[in-house]
Amino acid sequence: MKTIVANWKMNVGVRESVALARGTLLTVRGRKMIPELIVCPPFVALGEVKKVVARSAASLGAQNMSSEDSGAFTGEISARMLQELGVSSVILGHSERRALFGETDEQIAKKVQQAFAHQMTPIVCVGESTEERDAGTAREVVRNQLAGALSNTRLRGSDTLFVAYEPIWAIGTGRSAEIGDVLEMHAFIRSIVSEVFSDASAKQIRVLYGGSVNGDNAYQFFREEEVDGVLVGGASVKLNQFREIVDAAAEVLEAQSPI
Ligand code: PEP
């Protein structure tokens, strides 16, 4: 299976989200083999987009949520609220949230626990900055982020956990990571999960790549067994580009399917 997570960020309103959800579903219509699609609209559009994707090939994801269960946290959205809206996955620890809103590994760990407690799949984002890569500390950074996010969490056999490797320098820059570096980091991510949980969990988790994925480079990621899919920002709100990414995933899935 290959997965495409579409992170629409704060780029679309409610009406645009509904139209984009319809367009996104059209990109998989009539295909023999389709990737798993998770669309992540802004909070305010979740309810309307749920109506569009209900009983479709796509499921609903959120872009963030509170680390708290309930209470006096003005402006926050809890896991319970998302669950009520039919959200099944949630992006956690995106680098924009870490950098712009000061999210810490401790908060992200609490969010991961909240997600599992409410039967949602966490999509935990990790990745180094340019300076950290240049300084040779990319692996250390990713290790700390991931071990931090998974602390005090237990992964049961039925849980799904996505880890998205998203080098910060590749997000929204048009400069995706080299496939060799992606494969190395994905294997490293599995080794951390094996240390934190077990070898079985390392096989169970799904590892995505994110950072300037587009129609031109998507195939090289999908064709690798080590890459379970991609997290797409900019190209997910441009349907012609998103369709090309879906094309690439479908091509790989068709080539892999038994005749
Ligand atoms: C992202 O925001 O997680 C992302 C990968 O964005 P983009 O595809 O635009 O680089």
PDB file of C-alpha atoms and ligand atoms in Angstrom:
ATOM      1  CA  MET A   1       0.000   0.000   0.000  1.00  0.00           C
ATOM      2  CA  LYS A   2       1.112   3.542  -0.695  1.00  0.00           C
ATOM      3  CA  THR A   3      -0.349   6.517   1.119  1.00  0.00           C
ATOM      4  CA  ILE A   4      -0.677  10.145   0.119  1.00  0.00           C
ATOM      5  CA  VAL A   5      -1.354  12.656   2.889  1.00  0.00           C
ATOM      6  CA  ALA A   6      -2.609  15.974   1.541  1.00  0.00           C
ATOM      7  CA  ASN A   7      -1.825  18.827   3.938  1.00  0.00           C
ATOM      8  CA  TRP A   8      -3.864  21.796   2.737  1.00  0.00           C
ATOM      9  CA  LYS A   9      -2.460  23.983   5.528  1.00  0.00           C
ATOM     10  CA  MET A  10      -4.200  27.386   5.906  1.00  0.00           C
ATOM     11  CA  ASN A  11      -4.490  27.743   2.133  1.00  0.00           C
ATOM     12  CA  VAL A  12      -8.178  27.017   1.599  1.00  0.00           C
ATOM     13  CA  GLY A  13     -11.459  28.067   3.188  1.00  0.00           C
ATOM     14  CA  VAL A  14     -14.542  25.926   3.686  1.00  0.00           C
ATOM     15  CA  ARG A  15     -15.988  26.257   0.167  1.00  0.00           C
ATOM     16  CA  GLU A  16     -12.585  25.770  -1.456  1.00  0.00           C
ATOM     17  CA  SER A  17     -11.951  22.739   0.734  1.00  0.00           C
ATOM     18  CA  VAL A  18     -15.200  21.128  -0.404  1.00  0.00           C
ATOM     19  CA  ALA A  19     -14.298  21.749  -4.056  1.00  0.00           C
ATOM     20  CA  LEU A  20     -10.762  20.506  -3.491  1.00  0.00           C
ATOM     21  CA  ALA A  21     -12.030  17.365  -1.772  1.00  0.00           C
ATOM     22  CA  ARG A  22     -14.307  16.639  -4.742  1.00  0.00           C
ATOM     23  CA  GLY A  23     -11.427  17.257  -7.161  1.00  0.00           C
ATOM     24  CA  THR A  24      -9.112  15.083  -5.103  1.00  0.00           C
ATOM     25  CA  LEU A  25     -11.569  12.181  -5.272  1.00  0.00           C
ATOM     26  CA  LEU A  26     -11.766  12.586  -9.055  1.00  0.00           C
ATOM     27  CA  THR A  27      -8.008  11.972  -9.276  1.00  0.00           C
ATOM     28  CA  VAL A  28      -8.552   8.353  -8.184  1.00  0.00           C
ATOM     29  CA  ARG A  29     -11.843   7.672  -9.959  1.00  0.00           C
ATOM     30  CA  GLY A  30     -11.849   4.802 -12.448  1.00  0.00           C
ATOM     31  CA  ARG A  31      -8.391   3.529 -11.542  1.00  0.00           C
ATOM     32  CA  LYS A  32      -7.592  -0.136 -11.026  1.00  0.00           C
ATOM     33  CA  MET A  33      -5.148   0.481  -8.203  1.00  0.00           C
ATOM     34  CA  ILE A  34      -5.357   3.490  -5.964  1.00  0.00           C
ATOM     35  CA  PRO A  35      -3.193   4.806  -3.143  1.00  0.00           C
ATOM     36  CA  GLU A  36      -4.645   5.472   0.294  1.00  0.00           C
ATOM     37  CA  LEU A  37      -5.630   9.152   0.431  1.00  0.00           C
ATOM     38  CA  ILE A  38      -5.780  11.184   3.635  1.00  0.00           C
ATOM     39  CA  VAL A  39      -6.993  14.754   3.154  1.00  0.00           C
ATOM     40  CA  CYS A  40      -6.203  17.285   5.874  1.00  0.00           C
ATOM     41  CA  PRO A  41      -8.265  20.482   5.517  1.00  0.00           C
ATOM     42  CA  PRO A  42      -8.236  23.337   8.032  1.00  0.00           C
ATOM     43  CA  PHE A  43     -10.280  22.639  11.201  1.00  0.00           C
ATOM     44  CA  VAL A  44     -13.242  24.760  10.092  1.00  0.00           C
ATOM     45  CA  ALA A  45     -13.703  22.700   6.918  1.00  0.00           C
ATOM     46  CA  LEU A  46     -13.503  19.232   8.518  1.00  0.00           C
ATOM     47  CA  GLY A  47     -17.270  18.828   8.909  1.00  0.00           C
ATOM     48  CA  GLU A  48     -18.088  19.747   5.305  1.00  0.00           C
ATOM     49  CA  VAL A  49     -15.192  17.766   3.831  1.00  0.00           C
ATOM     50  CA  LYS A  50     -16.273  14.725   5.854  1.00  0.00           C
ATOM     51  CA  LYS A  51     -19.570  14.762   3.936  1.00  0.00           C
ATOM     52  CA  VAL A  52     -17.659  14.691   0.644  1.00  0.00           C
ATOM     53  CA  VAL A  53     -15.248  11.915   1.555  1.00  0.00           C
ATOM     54  CA  ALA A  54     -17.740   9.713   3.443  1.00  0.00           C
ATOM     55  CA  ARG A  55     -17.828   6.267   1.815  1.00  0.00           C
ATOM     56  CA  SER A  56     -15.069   7.259  -0.607  1.00  0.00           C
ATOM     57  CA  ALA A  57     -11.471   6.249  -1.212  1.00  0.00           C
ATOM     58  CA  ALA A  58     -10.262   9.081   1.006  1.00  0.00           C
ATOM     59  CA  SER A  59     -10.243   9.534   4.750  1.00  0.00           C
ATOM     60  CA  LEU A  60     -10.173  12.647   6.860  1.00  0.00           C
ATOM     61  CA  GLY A  61      -7.128  14.000   8.689  1.00  0.00           C
ATOM     62  CA  ALA A  62      -6.518  17.061  10.865  1.00  0.00           C
ATOM     63  CA  GLN A  63      -3.413  19.254  10.734  1.00  0.00           C
ATOM     64  CA  ASN A  64      -2.931  19.518  14.494  1.00  0.00           C
ATOM     65  CA  MET A  65      -4.799  19.146  17.778  1.00  0.00           C
ATOM     66  CA  SER A  66      -4.502  19.940  21.462  1.00  0.00           C
ATOM     67  CA  SER A  67      -2.334  17.922  23.811  1.00  0.00           C
ATOM     68  CA  GLU A  68      -5.069  18.267  26.447  1.00  0.00           C
ATOM     69  CA  ASP A  69      -8.233  16.247  26.875  1.00  0.00           C
ATOM     70  CA  SER A  70     -10.607  19.107  27.724  1.00  0.00           C
ATOM     71  CA  GLY A  71     -10.832  22.222  29.887  1.00  0.00           C
ATOM     72  CA  ALA A  72      -9.980  25.912  29.870  1.00  0.00           C
ATOM     73  CA  PHE A  73      -7.804  26.001  26.772  1.00  0.00           C
ATOM     74  CA  THR A  74      -9.340  28.806  24.720  1.00  0.00           C
ATOM     75  CA  GLY A  75      -9.120  28.259  21.015  1.00  0.00           C
ATOM     76  CA  GLU A  76      -7.862  24.683  21.197  1.00  0.00           C
ATOM     77  CA  ILE A  77      -9.376  21.638  19.473  1.00  0.00           C
ATOM     78  CA  SER A  78      -9.298  18.313  21.291  1.00  0.00           C
ATOM     79  CA  ALA A  79      -8.885  14.770  20.029  1.00  0.00           C
ATOM     80  CA  ARG A  80     -12.421  13.984  21.209  1.00  0.00           C
ATOM     81  CA  MET A  81     -13.831  16.826  19.064  1.00  0.00           C
ATOM     82  CA  LEU A  82     -11.946  15.579  16.020  1.00  0.00           C
ATOM     83  CA  GLN A  83     -13.090  12.026  16.610  1.00  0.00           C
ATOM     84  CA  GLU A  84     -16.683  13.271  16.760  1.00  0.00           C
ATOM     85  CA  LEU A  85     -16.228  14.861  13.321  1.00  0.00           C
ATOM     86  CA  GLY A  86     -15.006  11.599  11.821  1.00  0.00           C
ATOM     87  CA  VAL A  87     -11.315  12.463  11.718  1.00  0.00           C
ATOM     88  CA  SER A  88      -9.226   9.302  11.586  1.00  0.00           C
ATOM     89  CA  SER A  89      -5.656  10.704  11.331  1.00  0.00           C
ATOM     90  CA  VAL A  90      -3.858  13.748  12.651  1.00  0.00           C
ATOM     91  CA  ILE A  91      -0.611  15.425  11.597  1.00  0.00           C
ATOM     92  CA  LEU A  92       1.473  16.091  14.712  1.00  0.00           C
ATOM     93  CA  GLY A  93       4.700  18.019  15.200  1.00  0.00           C
ATOM     94  CA  HIS A  94       4.806  19.565  11.740  1.00  0.00           C
ATOM     95  CA  SER A  95       7.946  21.701  11.475  1.00  0.00           C
ATOM     96  CA  GLU A  96       5.797  24.812  10.986  1.00  0.00           C
ATOM     97  CA  ARG A  97       4.163  24.154  14.345  1.00  0.00           C
ATOM     98  CA  ARG A  98       7.496  23.488  16.002  1.00  0.00           C
ATOM     99  CA  ALA A  99       9.137  26.603  14.527  1.00  0.00           C
ATOM    100  CA  LEU A 100       6.283  29.111  14.493  1.00  0.00           C
ATOM    101  CA  PHE A 101       4.286  28.020  17.529  1.00  0.00           C
ATOM    102  CA  GLY A 102       7.064  26.655  19.725  1.00  0.00           C
ATOM    103  CA  GLU A 103       5.715  23.112  19.928  1.00  0.00           C
ATOM    104  CA  THR A 104       7.941  20.868  21.991  1.00  0.00           C
ATOM    105  CA  ASP A 105       8.620  17.137  21.860  1.00  0.00           C
ATOM    106  CA  GLU A 106       6.828  16.823  25.236  1.00  0.00           C
ATOM    107  CA  GLN A 107       3.664  18.400  23.844  1.00  0.00           C
ATOM    108  CA  ILE A 108       3.886  16.264  20.732  1.00  0.00           C
ATOM    109  CA  ALA A 109       4.215  13.140  22.906  1.00  0.00           C
ATOM    110  CA  LYS A 110       1.017  14.089  24.741  1.00  0.00           C
ATOM    111  CA  LYS A 111      -0.727  14.632  21.415  1.00  0.00           C
ATOM    112  CA  VAL A 112       0.364  11.192  20.216  1.00  0.00           C
ATOM    113  CA  GLN A 113      -1.137   9.694  23.380  1.00  0.00           C
ATOM    114  CA  GLN A 114      -4.358  11.661  22.831  1.00  0.00           C
ATOM    115  CA  ALA A 115      -4.564  10.425  19.233  1.00  0.00           C
ATOM    116  CA  PHE A 116      -4.223   6.768  20.231  1.00  0.00           C
ATOM    117  CA  ALA A 117      -6.652   7.216  23.101  1.00  0.00           C
ATOM    118  CA  HIS A 118      -9.242   8.427  20.586  1.00  0.00           C
ATOM    119  CA  GLN A 119      -8.593   5.784  17.916  1.00  0.00           C
ATOM    120  CA  MET A 120      -6.838   8.205  15.586  1.00  0.00           C
ATOM    121  CA  THR A 121      -3.674   7.562  13.609  1.00  0.00           C
ATOM    122  CA  PRO A 122      -0.870   9.995  14.455  1.00  0.00           C
ATOM    123  CA  ILE A 123       1.240  11.239  11.556  1.00  0.00           C
ATOM    124  CA  VAL A 124       4.344  12.356  13.441  1.00  0.00           C
ATOM    125  CA  CYS A 125       6.597  14.731  11.493  1.00  0.00           C
ATOM    126  CA  VAL A 126      10.343  14.786  12.074  1.00  0.00           C
ATOM    127  CA  GLY A 127      13.192  16.380  10.154  1.00  0.00           C
ATOM    128  CA  GLU A 128      16.318  18.453  10.383  1.00  0.00           C
ATOM    129  CA  SER A 129      17.106  22.034   9.344  1.00  0.00           C
ATOM    130  CA  THR A 130      19.766  22.993   6.779  1.00  0.00           C
ATOM    131  CA  GLU A 131      22.153  23.972   9.566  1.00  0.00           C
ATOM    132  CA  GLU A 132      21.666  20.651  11.317  1.00  0.00           C
ATOM    133  CA  ARG A 133      22.248  18.688   8.107  1.00  0.00           C
ATOM    134  CA  ASP A 134      25.364  20.737   7.337  1.00  0.00           C
ATOM    135  CA  ALA A 135      26.621  20.178  10.870  1.00  0.00           C
ATOM    136  CA  GLY A 136      26.154  16.418  10.459  1.00  0.00           C
ATOM    137  CA  THR A 137      23.555  16.196  13.235  1.00  0.00           C
ATOM    138  CA  ALA A 138      20.504  15.261  11.147  1.00  0.00           C
ATOM    139  CA  ARG A 139      20.243  11.738  12.594  1.00  0.00           C
ATOM    140  CA  GLU A 140      20.638  12.970  16.162  1.00  0.00           C
ATOM    141  CA  VAL A 141      17.897  15.565  15.608  1.00  0.00           C
ATOM    142  CA  VAL A 142      15.529  13.009  14.123  1.00  0.00           C
ATOM    143  CA  ARG A 143      16.315  10.524  16.907  1.00  0.00           C
ATOM    144  CA  ASN A 144      15.532  13.109  19.607  1.00  0.00           C
ATOM    145  CA  GLN A 145      12.314  14.243  17.912  1.00  0.00           C
ATOM    146  CA  LEU A 146      11.023  10.726  17.378  1.00  0.00           C
ATOM    147  CA  ALA A 147      12.064   9.240  20.721  1.00  0.00           C
ATOM    148  CA  GLY A 148      10.571  12.364  22.353  1.00  0.00           C
ATOM    149  CA  ALA A 149       7.283  12.060  20.451  1.00  0.00           C
ATOM    150  CA  LEU A 150       6.936   8.378  21.313  1.00  0.00           C
ATOM    151  CA  SER A 151       7.874   8.616  24.970  1.00  0.00           C
ATOM    152  CA  ASN A 152       5.267   7.206  27.380  1.00  0.00           C
ATOM    153  CA  THR A 153       3.365   5.667  24.463  1.00  0.00           C
ATOM    154  CA  ARG A 154       2.619   2.011  23.844  1.00  0.00           C
ATOM    155  CA  LEU A 155       2.054   0.748  20.333  1.00  0.00           C
ATOM    156  CA  ARG A 156      -0.509  -2.054  20.260  1.00  0.00           C
ATOM    157  CA  GLY A 157      -0.688  -4.485  17.372  1.00  0.00           C
ATOM    158  CA  SER A 158      -3.838  -2.819  16.052  1.00  0.00           C
ATOM    159  CA  ASP A 159      -2.422   0.748  16.150  1.00  0.00           C
ATOM    160  CA  THR A 160      -1.229   2.509  13.027  1.00  0.00           C
ATOM    161  CA  LEU A 161       1.544   5.054  13.335  1.00  0.00           C
ATOM    162  CA  PHE A 162       2.867   7.137  10.475  1.00  0.00           C
ATOM    163  CA  VAL A 163       6.208   8.871  10.753  1.00  0.00           C
ATOM    164  CA  ALA A 164       6.794  11.524   8.090  1.00  0.00           C
ATOM    165  CA  TYR A 165      10.414  12.348   7.419  1.00  0.00           C
ATOM    166  CA  GLU A 166      10.266  15.981   6.344  1.00  0.00           C
ATOM    167  CA  PRO A 167      13.608  17.777   6.168  1.00  0.00           C
ATOM    168  CA  ILE A 168      12.789  21.417   6.880  1.00  0.00           C
ATOM    169  CA  TRP A 169      14.934  22.677   4.005  1.00  0.00           C
ATOM    170  CA  ALA A 170      12.821  20.635   1.570  1.00  0.00           C
ATOM    171  CA  ILE A 171       9.413  21.921   2.699  1.00  0.00           C
ATOM    172  CA  GLY A 172       7.900  24.390   0.260  1.00  0.00           C
ATOM    173  CA  THR A 173      11.266  25.122  -1.354  1.00  0.00           C
ATOM    174  CA  GLY A 174      10.962  23.119  -4.576  1.00  0.00           C
ATOM    175  CA  ARG A 175      14.102  21.231  -3.535  1.00  0.00           C
ATOM    176  CA  SER A 176      13.243  17.687  -2.481  1.00  0.00           C
ATOM    177  CA  ALA A 177      15.705  15.428  -0.650  1.00  0.00           C
ATOM    178  CA  GLU A 178      17.892  12.977  -2.570  1.00  0.00           C
ATOM    179  CA  ILE A 179      16.372   9.522  -2.651  1.00  0.00           C
ATOM    180  CA  GLY A 180      19.505   7.983  -1.120  1.00  0.00           C
ATOM    181  CA  ASP A 181      19.270  10.287   1.894  1.00  0.00           C
ATOM    182  CA  VAL A 182      15.553   9.559   2.239  1.00  0.00           C
ATOM    183  CA  LEU A 183      16.122   5.795   2.239  1.00  0.00           C
ATOM    184  CA  GLU A 184      18.889   6.111   4.808  1.00  0.00           C
ATOM    185  CA  MET A 185      16.731   8.232   7.108  1.00  0.00           C
ATOM    186  CA  HIS A 186      13.705   5.957   6.710  1.00  0.00           C
ATOM    187  CA  ALA A 187      15.789   2.939   7.740  1.00  0.00           C
ATOM    188  CA  PHE A 188      17.148   4.959  10.662  1.00  0.00           C
ATOM    189  CA  ILE A 189      13.585   5.888  11.725  1.00  0.00           C
ATOM    190  CA  ARG A 190      12.641   2.187  11.783  1.00  0.00           C
ATOM    191  CA  SER A 191      15.730   1.436  13.859  1.00  0.00           C
ATOM    192  CA  ILE A 192      14.664   4.068  16.426  1.00  0.00           C
ATOM    193  CA  VAL A 193      11.159   2.578  16.589  1.00  0.00           C
ATOM    194  CA  SER A 194      12.733  -0.827  17.065  1.00  0.00           C
ATOM    195  CA  GLU A 195      14.752   0.554  20.018  1.00  0.00           C
ATOM    196  CA  VAL A 196      11.805   2.415  21.562  1.00  0.00           C
ATOM    197  CA  PHE A 197       9.236  -0.346  20.992  1.00  0.00           C
ATOM    198  CA  SER A 198      10.247  -3.550  19.193  1.00  0.00           C
ATOM    199  CA  ASP A 199      11.303  -5.031  15.859  1.00  0.00           C
ATOM    200  CA  ALA A 200       7.671  -5.906  15.203  1.00  0.00           C
ATOM    201  CA  SER A 201       6.651  -2.254  15.731  1.00  0.00           C
ATOM    202  CA  ALA A 202       9.425  -1.105  13.406  1.00  0.00           C
ATOM    203  CA  LYS A 203       7.842  -3.245  10.682  1.00  0.00           C
ATOM    204  CA  GLN A 204       4.338  -2.145  11.631  1.00  0.00           C
ATOM    205  CA  ILE A 205       4.879   1.638  11.352  1.00  0.00           C
ATOM    206  CA  ARG A 206       4.516   3.408   8.008  1.00  0.00           C
ATOM    207  CA  VAL A 207       7.200   5.876   7.002  1.00  0.00           C
ATOM    208  CA  LEU A 208       6.374   8.740   4.651  1.00  0.00           C
ATOM    209  CA  TYR A 209       8.577  11.285   2.917  1.00  0.00           C
ATOM    210  CA  GLY A 210       7.553  14.950   2.729  1.00  0.00           C
ATOM    211  CA  GLY A 211       9.210  17.982   1.181  1.00  0.00           C
ATOM    212  CA  SER A 212       8.519  19.440  -2.277  1.00  0.00           C
ATOM    213  CA  VAL A 213       6.948  16.263  -3.640  1.00  0.00           C
ATOM    214  CA  ASN A 214       5.509  16.910  -7.091  1.00  0.00           C
ATOM    215  CA  GLY A 215       4.537  15.106 -10.278  1.00  0.00           C
ATOM    216  CA  ASP A 216       8.137  15.052 -11.485  1.00  0.00           C
ATOM    217  CA  ASN A 217       9.750  13.475  -8.438  1.00  0.00           C
ATOM    218  CA  ALA A 218       6.945  11.420  -6.834  1.00  0.00           C
ATOM    219  CA  TYR A 219       7.643   8.185  -8.738  1.00  0.00           C
ATOM    220  CA  GLN A 220      11.171   7.858  -7.382  1.00  0.00           C
ATOM    221  CA  PHE A 221       9.765   7.860  -3.839  1.00  0.00           C
ATOM    222  CA  PHE A 222       6.803   5.546  -4.441  1.00  0.00           C
ATOM    223  CA  ARG A 223       8.858   2.901  -6.199  1.00  0.00           C
ATOM    224  CA  GLU A 224      10.943   2.299  -3.082  1.00  0.00           C
ATOM    225  CA  GLU A 225       9.637  -0.364  -0.726  1.00  0.00           C
ATOM    226  CA  GLU A 226      11.086   1.583   2.204  1.00  0.00           C
ATOM    227  CA  VAL A 227       8.860   4.589   1.367  1.00  0.00           C
ATOM    228  CA  ASP A 228       5.255   3.895   2.374  1.00  0.00           C
ATOM    229  CA  GLY A 229       4.020   7.111   0.838  1.00  0.00           C
ATOM    230  CA  VAL A 230       4.334  10.870   0.793  1.00  0.00           C
ATOM    231  CA  LEU A 231       3.072  13.900   2.676  1.00  0.00           C
ATOM    232  CA  VAL A 232       2.263  16.665   0.207  1.00  0.00           C
ATOM    233  CA  GLY A 233       1.796  20.341   1.016  1.00  0.00           C
ATOM    234  CA  GLY A 234       1.898  22.807  -1.884  1.00  0.00           C
ATOM    235  CA  ALA A 235       1.061  20.332  -4.645  1.00  0.00           C
ATOM    236  CA  SER A 236      -1.973  19.004  -2.761  1.00  0.00           C
ATOM    237  CA  VAL A 237      -3.952  22.199  -3.350  1.00  0.00           C
ATOM    238  CA  LYS A 238      -3.144  22.242  -7.095  1.00  0.00           C
ATOM    239  CA  LEU A 239      -5.226  19.477  -8.583  1.00  0.00           C
ATOM    240  CA  ASN A 240      -3.248  19.130 -11.819  1.00  0.00           C
ATOM    241  CA  GLN A 241      -0.089  18.561  -9.781  1.00  0.00           C
ATOM    242  CA  PHE A 242      -1.831  16.320  -7.273  1.00  0.00           C
ATOM    243  CA  ARG A 243      -3.184  14.156 -10.097  1.00  0.00           C
ATOM    244  CA  GLU A 244       0.367  13.590 -11.352  1.00  0.00           C
ATOM    245  CA  ILE A 245       1.400  12.416  -7.878  1.00  0.00           C
ATOM    246  CA  VAL A 246      -1.569  10.024  -7.820  1.00  0.00           C
ATOM    247  CA  ASP A 247      -0.560   8.836 -11.333  1.00  0.00           C
ATOM    248  CA  ALA A 248       2.920   8.006 -10.038  1.00  0.00           C
ATOM    249  CA  ALA A 249       1.554   6.062  -7.054  1.00  0.00           C
ATOM    250  CA  ALA A 250      -0.919   4.172  -9.241  1.00  0.00           C
ATOM    251  CA  GLU A 251       1.822   3.256 -11.709  1.00  0.00           C
ATOM    252  CA  VAL A 252       3.910   1.716  -8.942  1.00  0.00           C
ATOM    253  CA  LEU A 253       0.923  -0.080  -7.401  1.00  0.00           C
ATOM    254  CA  GLU A 254      -0.118  -1.509 -10.762  1.00  0.00           C
ATOM    255  CA  ALA A 255       3.426  -2.702 -11.479  1.00  0.00           C
ATOM    256  CA  GLN A 256       3.485  -4.432  -8.078  1.00  0.00           C
ATOM    257  CA  SER A 257       0.062  -6.065  -8.275  1.00  0.00           C
ATOM    258  CA  PRO A 258      -0.122  -9.739  -9.270  1.00  0.00           C
ATOM    259  CA  ILE A 259      -1.644 -10.173 -12.753  1.00  0.00           C
TER     260      ILE A 259
HETATM  261  C1  PEP B   1       4.567  19.988   4.233  1.00  0.00           C
HETATM  262  O1  PEP B   1       4.075  21.069   4.505  1.00  0.00           O
HETATM  263  O2  PEP B   1       4.585  19.086   5.065  1.00  0.00           O
HETATM  264  C2  PEP B   1       5.133  19.798   2.909  1.00  0.00           C
HETATM  265  C3  PEP B   1       5.720  18.659   2.641  1.00  0.00           C
HETATM  266  O3  PEP B   1       5.002  20.853   2.062  1.00  0.00           O
HETATM  267  P1  PEP B   1       5.498  20.886   0.531  1.00  0.00           P
HETATM  268  O4  PEP B   1       4.990  19.642  -0.140  1.00  0.00           O
HETATM  269  O5  PEP B   1       4.906  22.121  -0.015  1.00  0.00           O
HETATM  270  O6  PEP B   1       7.003  20.911   0.568  1.00  0.00           O
END
